[in-house]
Coordinates of C-alpha atoms and ligand atoms in Angstrom, one line a residue:
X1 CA -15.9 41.9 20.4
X2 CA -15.5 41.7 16.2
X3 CA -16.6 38.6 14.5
X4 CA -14.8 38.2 11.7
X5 CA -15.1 36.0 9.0
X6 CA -13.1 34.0 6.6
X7 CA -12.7 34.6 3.1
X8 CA -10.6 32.3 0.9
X9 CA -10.0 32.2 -3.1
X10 CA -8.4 29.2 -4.0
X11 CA -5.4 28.4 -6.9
X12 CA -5.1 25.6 -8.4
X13 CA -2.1 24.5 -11.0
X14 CA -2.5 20.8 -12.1
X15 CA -0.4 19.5 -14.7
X16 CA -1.9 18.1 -17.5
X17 CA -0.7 13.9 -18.1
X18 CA -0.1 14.8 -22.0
X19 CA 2.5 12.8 -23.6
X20 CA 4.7 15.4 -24.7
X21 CA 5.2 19.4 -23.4
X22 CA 3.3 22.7 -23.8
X23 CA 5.4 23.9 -26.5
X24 CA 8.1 21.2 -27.2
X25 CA 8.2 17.7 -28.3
X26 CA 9.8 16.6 -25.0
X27 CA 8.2 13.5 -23.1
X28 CA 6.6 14.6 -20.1
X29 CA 8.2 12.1 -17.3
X30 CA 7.9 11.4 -13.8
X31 CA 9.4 14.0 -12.0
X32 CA 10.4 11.9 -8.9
X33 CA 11.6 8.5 -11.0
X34 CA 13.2 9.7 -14.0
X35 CA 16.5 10.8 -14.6
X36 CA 17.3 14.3 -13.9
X37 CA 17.0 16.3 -16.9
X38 CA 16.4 13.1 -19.5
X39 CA 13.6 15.0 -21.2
X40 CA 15.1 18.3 -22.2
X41 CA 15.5 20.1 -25.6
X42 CA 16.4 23.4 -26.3
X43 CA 12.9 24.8 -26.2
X44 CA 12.6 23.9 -22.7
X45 CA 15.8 24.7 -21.7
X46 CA 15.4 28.1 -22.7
X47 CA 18.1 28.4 -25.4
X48 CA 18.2 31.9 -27.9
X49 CA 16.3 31.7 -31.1
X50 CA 14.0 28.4 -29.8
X51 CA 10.4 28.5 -31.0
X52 CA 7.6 27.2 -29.0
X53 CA 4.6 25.1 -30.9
X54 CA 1.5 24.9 -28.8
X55 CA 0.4 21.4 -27.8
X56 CA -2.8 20.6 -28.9
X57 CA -3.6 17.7 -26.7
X58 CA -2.7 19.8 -23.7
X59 CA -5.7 22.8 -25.4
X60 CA -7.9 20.1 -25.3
X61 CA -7.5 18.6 -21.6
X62 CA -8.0 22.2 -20.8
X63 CA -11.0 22.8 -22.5
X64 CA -12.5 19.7 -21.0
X65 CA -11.3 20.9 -17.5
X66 CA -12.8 24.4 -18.5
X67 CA -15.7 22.5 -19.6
X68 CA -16.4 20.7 -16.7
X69 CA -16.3 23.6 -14.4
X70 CA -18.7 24.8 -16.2
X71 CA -16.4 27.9 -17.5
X72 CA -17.7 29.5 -20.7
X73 CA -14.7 29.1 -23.4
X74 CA -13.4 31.8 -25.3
X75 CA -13.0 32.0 -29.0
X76 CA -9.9 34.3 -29.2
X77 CA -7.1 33.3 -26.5
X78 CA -4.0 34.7 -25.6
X79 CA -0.5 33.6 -24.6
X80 CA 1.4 36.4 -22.3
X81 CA 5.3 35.7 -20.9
X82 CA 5.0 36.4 -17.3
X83 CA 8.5 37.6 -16.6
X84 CA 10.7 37.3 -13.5
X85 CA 13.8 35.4 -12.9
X86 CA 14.4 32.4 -10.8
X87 CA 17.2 29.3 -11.3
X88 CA 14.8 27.2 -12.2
X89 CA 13.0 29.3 -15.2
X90 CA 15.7 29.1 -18.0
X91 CA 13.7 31.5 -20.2
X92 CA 13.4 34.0 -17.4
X93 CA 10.2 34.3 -18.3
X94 CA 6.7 31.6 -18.1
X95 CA 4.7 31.6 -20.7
X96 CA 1.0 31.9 -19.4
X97 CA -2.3 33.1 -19.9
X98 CA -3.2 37.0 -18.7
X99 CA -6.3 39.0 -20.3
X100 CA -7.6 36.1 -22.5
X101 CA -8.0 32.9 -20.5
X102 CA -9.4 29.9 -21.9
X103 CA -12.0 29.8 -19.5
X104 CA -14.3 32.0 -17.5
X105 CA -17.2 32.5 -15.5
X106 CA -17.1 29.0 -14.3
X107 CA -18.4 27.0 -10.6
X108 CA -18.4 24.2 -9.0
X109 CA -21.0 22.5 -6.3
X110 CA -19.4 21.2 -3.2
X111 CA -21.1 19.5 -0.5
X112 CA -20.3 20.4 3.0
X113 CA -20.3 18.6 6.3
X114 CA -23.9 19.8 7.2
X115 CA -25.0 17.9 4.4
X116 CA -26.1 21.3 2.4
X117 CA -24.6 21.9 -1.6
X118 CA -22.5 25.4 -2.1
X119 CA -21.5 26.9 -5.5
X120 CA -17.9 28.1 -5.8
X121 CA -16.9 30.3 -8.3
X122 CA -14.5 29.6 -10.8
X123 CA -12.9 32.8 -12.3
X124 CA -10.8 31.7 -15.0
X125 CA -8.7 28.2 -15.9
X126 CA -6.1 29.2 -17.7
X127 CA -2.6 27.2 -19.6
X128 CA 0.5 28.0 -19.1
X129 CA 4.0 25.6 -18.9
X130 CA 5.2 24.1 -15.4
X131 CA 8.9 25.1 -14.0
X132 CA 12.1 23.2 -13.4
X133 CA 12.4 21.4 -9.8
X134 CA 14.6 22.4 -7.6
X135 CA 16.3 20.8 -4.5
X136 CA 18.5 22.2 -2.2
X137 CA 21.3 20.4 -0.5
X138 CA 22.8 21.2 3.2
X139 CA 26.1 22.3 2.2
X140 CA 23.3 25.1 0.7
X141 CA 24.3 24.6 -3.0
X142 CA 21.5 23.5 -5.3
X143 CA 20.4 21.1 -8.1
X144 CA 17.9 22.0 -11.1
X145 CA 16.1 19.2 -13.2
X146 CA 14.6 20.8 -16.2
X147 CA 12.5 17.6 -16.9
X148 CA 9.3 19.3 -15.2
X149 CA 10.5 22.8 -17.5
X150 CA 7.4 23.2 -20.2
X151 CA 4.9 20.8 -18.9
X152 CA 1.7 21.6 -19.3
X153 CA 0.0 23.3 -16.7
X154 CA -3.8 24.5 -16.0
X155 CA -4.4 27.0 -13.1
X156 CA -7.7 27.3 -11.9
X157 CA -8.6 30.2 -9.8
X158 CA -11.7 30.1 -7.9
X159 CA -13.9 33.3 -6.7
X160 CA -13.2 34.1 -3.3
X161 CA -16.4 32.3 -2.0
X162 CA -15.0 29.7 0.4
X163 CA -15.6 30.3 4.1
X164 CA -13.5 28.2 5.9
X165 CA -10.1 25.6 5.6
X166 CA -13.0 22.7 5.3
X167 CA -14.6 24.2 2.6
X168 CA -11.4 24.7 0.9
X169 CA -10.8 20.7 1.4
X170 CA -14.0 20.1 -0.1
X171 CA -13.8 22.1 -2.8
X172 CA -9.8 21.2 -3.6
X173 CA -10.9 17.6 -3.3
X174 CA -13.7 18.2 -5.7
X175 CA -11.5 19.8 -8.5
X176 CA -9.2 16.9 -8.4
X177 CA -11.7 14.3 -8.5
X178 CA -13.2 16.1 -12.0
X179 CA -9.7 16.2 -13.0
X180 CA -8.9 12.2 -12.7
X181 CA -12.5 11.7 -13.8
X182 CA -11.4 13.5 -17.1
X183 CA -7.9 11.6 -17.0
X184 CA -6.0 14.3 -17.4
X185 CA -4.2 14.9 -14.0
X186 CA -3.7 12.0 -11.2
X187 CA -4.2 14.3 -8.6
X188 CA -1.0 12.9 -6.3
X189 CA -0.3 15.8 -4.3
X190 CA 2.9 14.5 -3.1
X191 CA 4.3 14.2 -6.4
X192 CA 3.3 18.0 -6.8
X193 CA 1.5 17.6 -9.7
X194 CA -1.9 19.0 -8.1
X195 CA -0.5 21.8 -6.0
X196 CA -3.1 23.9 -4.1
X197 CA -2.4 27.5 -3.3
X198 CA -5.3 29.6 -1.3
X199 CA -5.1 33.3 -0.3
X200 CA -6.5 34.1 2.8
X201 CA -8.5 37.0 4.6
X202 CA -10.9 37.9 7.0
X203 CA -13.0 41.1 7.6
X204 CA -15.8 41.6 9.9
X205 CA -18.7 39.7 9.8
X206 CA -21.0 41.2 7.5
X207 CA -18.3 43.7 5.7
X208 CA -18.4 43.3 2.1
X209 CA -15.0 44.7 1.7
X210 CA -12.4 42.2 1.0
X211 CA -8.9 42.6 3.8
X212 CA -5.7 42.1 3.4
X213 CA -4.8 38.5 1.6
X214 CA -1.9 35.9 2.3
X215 CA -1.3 33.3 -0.1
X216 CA 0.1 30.0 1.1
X217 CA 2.0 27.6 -0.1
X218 CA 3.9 24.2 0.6
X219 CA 0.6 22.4 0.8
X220 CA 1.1 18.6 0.3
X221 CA -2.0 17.0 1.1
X222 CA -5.6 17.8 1.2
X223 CA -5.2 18.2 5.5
X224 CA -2.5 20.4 5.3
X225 CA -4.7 22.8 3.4
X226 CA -7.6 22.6 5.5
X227 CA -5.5 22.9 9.1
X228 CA -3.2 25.5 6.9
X229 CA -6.1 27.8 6.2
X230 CA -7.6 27.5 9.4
X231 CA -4.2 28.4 11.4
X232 CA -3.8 31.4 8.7
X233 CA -7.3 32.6 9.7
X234 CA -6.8 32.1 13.5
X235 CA -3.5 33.9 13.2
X236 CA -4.9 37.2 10.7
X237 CA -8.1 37.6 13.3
X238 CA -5.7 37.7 16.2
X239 CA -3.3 40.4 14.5
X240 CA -6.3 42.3 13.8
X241 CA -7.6 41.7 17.1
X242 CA -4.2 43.3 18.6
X243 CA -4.6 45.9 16.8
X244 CA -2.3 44.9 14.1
X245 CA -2.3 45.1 10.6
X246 CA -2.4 41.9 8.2
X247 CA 0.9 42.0 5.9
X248 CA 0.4 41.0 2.2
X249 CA 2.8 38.0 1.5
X250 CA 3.3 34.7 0.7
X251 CA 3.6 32.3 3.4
X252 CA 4.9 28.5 3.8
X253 CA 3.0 26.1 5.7
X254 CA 5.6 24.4 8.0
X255 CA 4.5 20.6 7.8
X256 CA 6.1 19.6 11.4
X257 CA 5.3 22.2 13.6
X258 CA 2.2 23.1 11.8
X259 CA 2.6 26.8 11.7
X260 CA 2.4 29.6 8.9
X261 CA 5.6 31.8 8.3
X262 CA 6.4 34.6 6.2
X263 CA 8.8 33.7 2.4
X264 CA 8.1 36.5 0.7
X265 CA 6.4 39.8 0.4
X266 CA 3.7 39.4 -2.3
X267 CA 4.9 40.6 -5.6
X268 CA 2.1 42.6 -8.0
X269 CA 1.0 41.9 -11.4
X270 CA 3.1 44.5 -12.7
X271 CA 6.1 43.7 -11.4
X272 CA 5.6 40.6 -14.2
X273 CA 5.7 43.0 -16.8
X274 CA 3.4 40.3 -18.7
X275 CA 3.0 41.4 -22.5
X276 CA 1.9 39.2 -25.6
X277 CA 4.1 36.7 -26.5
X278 CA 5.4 37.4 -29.5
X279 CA 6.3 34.0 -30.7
X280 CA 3.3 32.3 -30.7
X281 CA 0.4 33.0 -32.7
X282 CA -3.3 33.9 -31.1
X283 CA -5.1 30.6 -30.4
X284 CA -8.2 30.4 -31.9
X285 CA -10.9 27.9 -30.4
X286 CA -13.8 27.8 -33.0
X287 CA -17.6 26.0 -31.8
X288 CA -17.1 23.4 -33.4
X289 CA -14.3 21.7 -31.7
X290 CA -15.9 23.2 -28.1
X291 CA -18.9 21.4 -29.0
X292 CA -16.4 17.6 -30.2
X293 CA -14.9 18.5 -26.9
X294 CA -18.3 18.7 -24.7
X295 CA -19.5 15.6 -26.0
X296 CA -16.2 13.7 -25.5
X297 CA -16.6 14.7 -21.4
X298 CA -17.9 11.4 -19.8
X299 CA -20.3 11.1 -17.4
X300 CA -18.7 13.5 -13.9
X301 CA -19.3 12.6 -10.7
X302 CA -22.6 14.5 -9.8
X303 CA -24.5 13.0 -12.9
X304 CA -23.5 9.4 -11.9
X305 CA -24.9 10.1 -8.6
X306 CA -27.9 11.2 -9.1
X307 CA -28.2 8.7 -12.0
X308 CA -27.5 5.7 -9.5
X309 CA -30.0 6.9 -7.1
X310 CA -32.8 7.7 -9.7
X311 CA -32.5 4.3 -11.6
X312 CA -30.8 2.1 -9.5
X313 CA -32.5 3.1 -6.2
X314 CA -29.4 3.6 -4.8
X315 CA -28.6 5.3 -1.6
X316 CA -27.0 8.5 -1.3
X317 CA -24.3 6.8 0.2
X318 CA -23.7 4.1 -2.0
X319 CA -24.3 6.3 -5.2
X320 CA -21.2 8.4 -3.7
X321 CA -18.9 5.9 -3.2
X322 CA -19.4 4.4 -6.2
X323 CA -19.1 7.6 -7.9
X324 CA -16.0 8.2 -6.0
X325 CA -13.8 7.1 -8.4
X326 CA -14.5 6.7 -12.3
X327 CA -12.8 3.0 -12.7
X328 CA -14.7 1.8 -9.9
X329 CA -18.2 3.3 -11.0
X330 CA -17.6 1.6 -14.8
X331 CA -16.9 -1.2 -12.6
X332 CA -19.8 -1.4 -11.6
X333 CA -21.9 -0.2 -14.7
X334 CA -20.4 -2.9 -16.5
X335 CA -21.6 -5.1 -13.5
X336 CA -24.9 -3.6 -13.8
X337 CA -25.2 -4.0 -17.5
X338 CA -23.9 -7.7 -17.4
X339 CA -27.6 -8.5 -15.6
X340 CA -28.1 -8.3 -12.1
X341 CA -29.6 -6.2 -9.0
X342 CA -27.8 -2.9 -8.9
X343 CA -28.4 -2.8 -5.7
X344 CA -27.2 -6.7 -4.7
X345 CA -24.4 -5.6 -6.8
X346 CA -23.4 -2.1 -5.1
X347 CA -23.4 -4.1 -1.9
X348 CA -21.0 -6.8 -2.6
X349 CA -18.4 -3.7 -3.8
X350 CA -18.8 -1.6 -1.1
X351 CA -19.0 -4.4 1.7
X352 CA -17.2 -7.1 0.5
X353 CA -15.2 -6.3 -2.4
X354 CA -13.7 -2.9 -0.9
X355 CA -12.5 -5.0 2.5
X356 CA -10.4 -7.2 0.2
X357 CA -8.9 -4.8 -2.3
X358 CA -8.1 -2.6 0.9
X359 CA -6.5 -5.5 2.5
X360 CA -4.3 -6.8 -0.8
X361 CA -3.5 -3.3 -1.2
X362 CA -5.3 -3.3 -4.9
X363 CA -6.9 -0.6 -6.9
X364 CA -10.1 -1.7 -9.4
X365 CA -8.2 -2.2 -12.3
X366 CA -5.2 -4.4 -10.6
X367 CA -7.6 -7.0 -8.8
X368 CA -8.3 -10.1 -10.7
X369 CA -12.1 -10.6 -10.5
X370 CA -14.1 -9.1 -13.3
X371 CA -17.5 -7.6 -13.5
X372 CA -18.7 -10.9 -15.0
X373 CA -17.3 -12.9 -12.1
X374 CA -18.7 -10.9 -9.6
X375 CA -22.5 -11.3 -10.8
X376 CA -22.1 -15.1 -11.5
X377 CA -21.2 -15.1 -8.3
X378 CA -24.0 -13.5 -7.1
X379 CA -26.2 -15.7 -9.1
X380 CA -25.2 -19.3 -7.4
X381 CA -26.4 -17.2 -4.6
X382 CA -29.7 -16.4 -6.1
X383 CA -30.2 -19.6 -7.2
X384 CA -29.5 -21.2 -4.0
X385 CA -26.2 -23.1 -5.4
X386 CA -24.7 -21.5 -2.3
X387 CA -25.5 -19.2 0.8
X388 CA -24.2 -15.9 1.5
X389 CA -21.6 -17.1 4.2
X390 CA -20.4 -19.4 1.6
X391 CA -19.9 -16.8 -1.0
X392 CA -18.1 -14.1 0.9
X393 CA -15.9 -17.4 1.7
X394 CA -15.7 -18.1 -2.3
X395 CA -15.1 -13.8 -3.6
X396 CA -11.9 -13.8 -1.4
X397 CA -10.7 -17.4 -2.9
X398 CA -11.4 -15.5 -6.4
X399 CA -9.7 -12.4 -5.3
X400 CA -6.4 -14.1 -4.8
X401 CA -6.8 -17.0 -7.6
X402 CA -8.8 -15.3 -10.3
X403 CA -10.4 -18.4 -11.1
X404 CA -14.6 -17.9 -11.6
X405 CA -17.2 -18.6 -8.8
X406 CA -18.1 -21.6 -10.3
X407 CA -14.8 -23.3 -10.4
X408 CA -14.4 -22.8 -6.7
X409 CA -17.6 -24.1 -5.6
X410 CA -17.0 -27.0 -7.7
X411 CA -13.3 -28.2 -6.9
X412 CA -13.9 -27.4 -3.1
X413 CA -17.7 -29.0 -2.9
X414 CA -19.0 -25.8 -1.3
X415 CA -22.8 -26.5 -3.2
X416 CA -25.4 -25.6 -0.8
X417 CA -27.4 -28.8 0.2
X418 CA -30.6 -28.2 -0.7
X419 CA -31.8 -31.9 -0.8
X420 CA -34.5 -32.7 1.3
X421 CA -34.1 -36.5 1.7
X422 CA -30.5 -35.6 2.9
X423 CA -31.0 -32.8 5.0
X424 CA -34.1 -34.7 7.1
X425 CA -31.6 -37.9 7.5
X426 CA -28.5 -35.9 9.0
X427 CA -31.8 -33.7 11.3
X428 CA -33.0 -37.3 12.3
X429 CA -29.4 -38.7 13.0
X430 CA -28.6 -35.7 15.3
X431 CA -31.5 -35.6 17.1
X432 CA -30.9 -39.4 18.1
X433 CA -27.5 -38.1 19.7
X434 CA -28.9 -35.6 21.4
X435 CA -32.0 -36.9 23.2
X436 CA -31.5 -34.8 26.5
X437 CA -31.9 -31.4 24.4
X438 CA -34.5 -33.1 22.8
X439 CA -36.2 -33.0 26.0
X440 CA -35.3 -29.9 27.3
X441 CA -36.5 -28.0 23.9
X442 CA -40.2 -30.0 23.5
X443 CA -40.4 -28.7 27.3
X444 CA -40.3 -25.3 26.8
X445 CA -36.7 -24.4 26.2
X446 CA -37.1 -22.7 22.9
X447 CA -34.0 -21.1 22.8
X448 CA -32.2 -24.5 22.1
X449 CA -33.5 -24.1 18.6
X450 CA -30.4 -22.2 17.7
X451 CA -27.9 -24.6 19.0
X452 CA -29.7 -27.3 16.4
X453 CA -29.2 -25.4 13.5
X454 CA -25.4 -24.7 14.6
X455 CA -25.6 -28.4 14.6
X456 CA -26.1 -29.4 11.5
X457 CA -24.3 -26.7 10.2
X458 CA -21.4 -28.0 11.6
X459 CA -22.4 -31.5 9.8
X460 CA -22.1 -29.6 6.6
X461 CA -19.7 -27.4 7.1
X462 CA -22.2 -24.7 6.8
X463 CA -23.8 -25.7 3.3
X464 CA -27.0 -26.3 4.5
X465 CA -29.7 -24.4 2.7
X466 CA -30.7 -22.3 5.9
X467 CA -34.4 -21.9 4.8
X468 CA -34.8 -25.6 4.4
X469 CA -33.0 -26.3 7.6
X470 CA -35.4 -24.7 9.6
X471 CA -38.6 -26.0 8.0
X472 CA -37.1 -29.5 8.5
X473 CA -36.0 -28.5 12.1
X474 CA -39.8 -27.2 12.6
X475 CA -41.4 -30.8 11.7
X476 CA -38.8 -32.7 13.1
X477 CA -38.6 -31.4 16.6
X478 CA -41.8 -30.9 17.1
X479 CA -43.3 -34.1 15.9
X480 CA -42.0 -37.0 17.9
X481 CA -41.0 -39.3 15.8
X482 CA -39.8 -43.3 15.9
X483 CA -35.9 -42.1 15.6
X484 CA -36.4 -39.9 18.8
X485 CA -37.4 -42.8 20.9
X486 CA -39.1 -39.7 23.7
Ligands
ADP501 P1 -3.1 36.9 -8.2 O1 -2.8 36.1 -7.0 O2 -2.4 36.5 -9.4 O3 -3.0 38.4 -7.9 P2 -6.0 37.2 -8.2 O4 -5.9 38.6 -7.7 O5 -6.9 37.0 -9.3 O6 -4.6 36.7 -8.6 O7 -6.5 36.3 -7.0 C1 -6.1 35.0 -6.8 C2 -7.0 34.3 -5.9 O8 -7.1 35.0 -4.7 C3 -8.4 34.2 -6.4 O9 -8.8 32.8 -6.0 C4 -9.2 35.2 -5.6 O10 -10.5 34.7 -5.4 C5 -8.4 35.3 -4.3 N1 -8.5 36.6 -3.7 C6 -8.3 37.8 -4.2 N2 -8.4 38.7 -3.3 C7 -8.7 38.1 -2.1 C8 -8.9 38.5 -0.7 N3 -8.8 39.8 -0.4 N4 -9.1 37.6 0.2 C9 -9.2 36.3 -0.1 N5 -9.0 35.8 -1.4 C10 -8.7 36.7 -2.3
MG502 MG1 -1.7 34.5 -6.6
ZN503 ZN1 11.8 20.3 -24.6

């Protein structure tokens, strides 16, 4: 029988959070909370004799983007208006990018399950302005908000390199994590504003002729395109398997029953009869404000890694979570550069800090605790103020009070006891009440050694200094002494 395999090119259209539109001076609002069509003008409602003005804010987020997937920028770009008419394109036609793209030649490196690295393609980013939104009622009429009309909007279209619906997860999920890294898009799928397109074909194994594509859409979350793509590639290898040909269209992903099903036949560039647009002028990007924009980028997500593992020591692990997500990683690089172990301090988030936010519900930059707090906290550990147990008890009083380590261990008397003098009284004291397990331990039944220690821990509600507790336990218990009365 055949093999076949896979073979997937992805597209990508992220709006870019600018304040105001591509080509208008209209804010650029929440499409789900704000009033329907609130931020509208004339421009972007597509009225004769309206002149568009290119944004440069929203030129700049896409260089970075183009920047960042290491897309070579061109010097001389090109606006085209993509025609074709739909309710909710006023203009009847989208102005976009066609034979001069911002960015080219691009890839990205995406790690896979198996652990290995594989570079994707990136064959051009280009700008262009978002649509209106519309809904459509039961009764079958329909409503249009123009507030999403002329947002800014960046596709990125991969090479077709990606094997598999995984891959295309990990690749999707790597785009977006660059793009909230770079603060231009927040990558919330629901709200549509990171909207994930692949086309889809197989061929047999080994062929290095491309078949037949699909392109789906619909896909609301990062699942949905990996079990979408795999159903679309089960589904073209059986056709072919029949016998059967693959059709090119567009097809929806159907979130409940999880199926693929034909909208419509695929149009062809030319049906878009996409020429210049006439109203705006060419876009020149010189080297000088590539270069201002380059070394603007922050530090992206594979740098930090391998940064945190080559001077920190980290783990893979740990340098990858912390790297997840830029707030948390400054987070913790403020942490870092406050004075402490990285490494003390990379556990605390991940283990400790992590459980709590998760369980208040809280991002990084909502909770309460600071940097700061987190390594004077780890300091009255380090210099034995208090143990461990004690401080996970004292990070989840300052995750809901905000008030310093210090404060806490001070109004609630949770100092460690490190005093000797004490700590050999309460010993002595307990060992007088409990003469019979005296007995039983200096006669051989070492493993009562652990019920002492729970012993006076429970003295001192667990304040002890556990290293001096067992030295004192050592002398004390095995040196008879006048208080044990054996
Ligand atoms: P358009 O969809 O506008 O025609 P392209 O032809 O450039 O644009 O392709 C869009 C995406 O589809 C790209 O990511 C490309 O890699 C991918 N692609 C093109 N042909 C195939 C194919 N036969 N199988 C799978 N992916 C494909
Ligand atoms: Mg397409
Ligand atoms: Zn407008």
């Amino acid at each position: 029988m055949t093999q076949y395999e896979a073979v997937i090119g992805l597209e990508i259209h992220a709006e870019l959070m600018t304040r105001s539109k591509m080509f208008c001076g209209c804010r650029v609002v929440d499409s789900v909370e704000a009033p329907p069509n609130t931020a509208v003008c004339p421009v972007c409602l597509g009225m004769p004799g309206m002149l568009p003005v290119i944004n440069r804010q929203a030129v700049e987020y896409a260089m970075r983007v183009a920047l960042a997937l290491n897309c070579t920028i061109q010097h001389h770009n090109i606006f085209a208006r993509k025609n074709y008419f739909y309710p909710d394109l006023p203009k009847a036609y989208q102005i976009s990018q066609y034979e001069l793209p911002l960015g080219v030649n691009g890839w990205l490196d995406i790690e896979l399950d198996s652990g290995e690295t594989k570079r994707i393609g990136i064959r051009r980013v280009h700008m262009e302005e978002d649509t209106g939104k519309l809904t459509h009622l039961e009764d079958g009429g329909s409503l249009v908000d123009y507030n999403r009309s002329g947002v800014p909007l960046l596709e990125i279209v991969s090479e077709p390199d990606i094997r598999s619906g995984e891959e295309a997860r990990a690749y999707a999920m790597k785009v977006r994590q660059i793009l909230r890294y770079l603060g231009v898009n927040s990558g919330d799928m629901e709200k549509g504003v990171f909207r994930v397109e692949p086309n889809i074909s197989v061929r047999p194994a080994g062929s290095q002729i491309l078949g037949t594509r699909t392109e789906l859409k619909n896909l609301n979350s990062f699942r949905s395109l990996a079990e979408g793509t795999a159903y679309e590639i089960a589904r073209q290898i059986a056709v072919l398997r029949d016998g059967g040909q693959v059709v090119q269209e567009t097809r929806g992903w159907h979130e409940g029953r999880r199926e693929t099903f034909t909208q419509r036949v695929k149009e062809e560039a030319e049906d878009y009869r996409y020429f210049p647009e006439p109203d705006l002028p060419p876009l020149e990007i010189d080297n000088a404000w590539i270069e201002r924009v380059r070394a603007e980028l922050p530090e992206l997500p594979d740098a930090k890694i391998a940064r945190y593992r080559a001077e920190y020591g980290l783990t893979e692990y740990d340098a990858r979570v912390l790297a997840e997500e830029r707030a948390v990683a400054e987070w913790f690089e403020t942490a870092v550069s406050i004075g402490s172990d990285p490494k003390t301090i990379a556990n605390w988030i991940i283990n400790d800090l992590f459980r709590l936010m998760n369980e208040h519900k809280q991002s990084i930059t909502e909770i309460r605790i600071s940097p700061h707090n987190l390594v004077e906290l780890i300091q009255l550990v380090s210099n034995q103020t208090i143990n461990n147990n004690t401080a996970k008890e004292v990070l989840a009083e300052m995750f809901t009070t905000g008030q310093p380590a210090q404060t806490i261990v001070q109004s609630r008397g949770l100092a460690q006891i490190s005093d000797e003098t004490t700590l050999r009284n309460l010993i002595n004291q307990i060992l007088v009440n409990h003469p019979e397990e005296v007995i039983a331990y200096r006669n051989g039944k070492q493993q009562l050694r652990g019920w002492f220690v729970g012993q006076v821990m429970k003295a001192t509600r667990g304040q002890a200094n556990p290293a001096l507790v067992n030295k004192l336990l050592t002398q004390l218990l095995n040196t008879p002494s006048d208080n044990t009365n054996t």
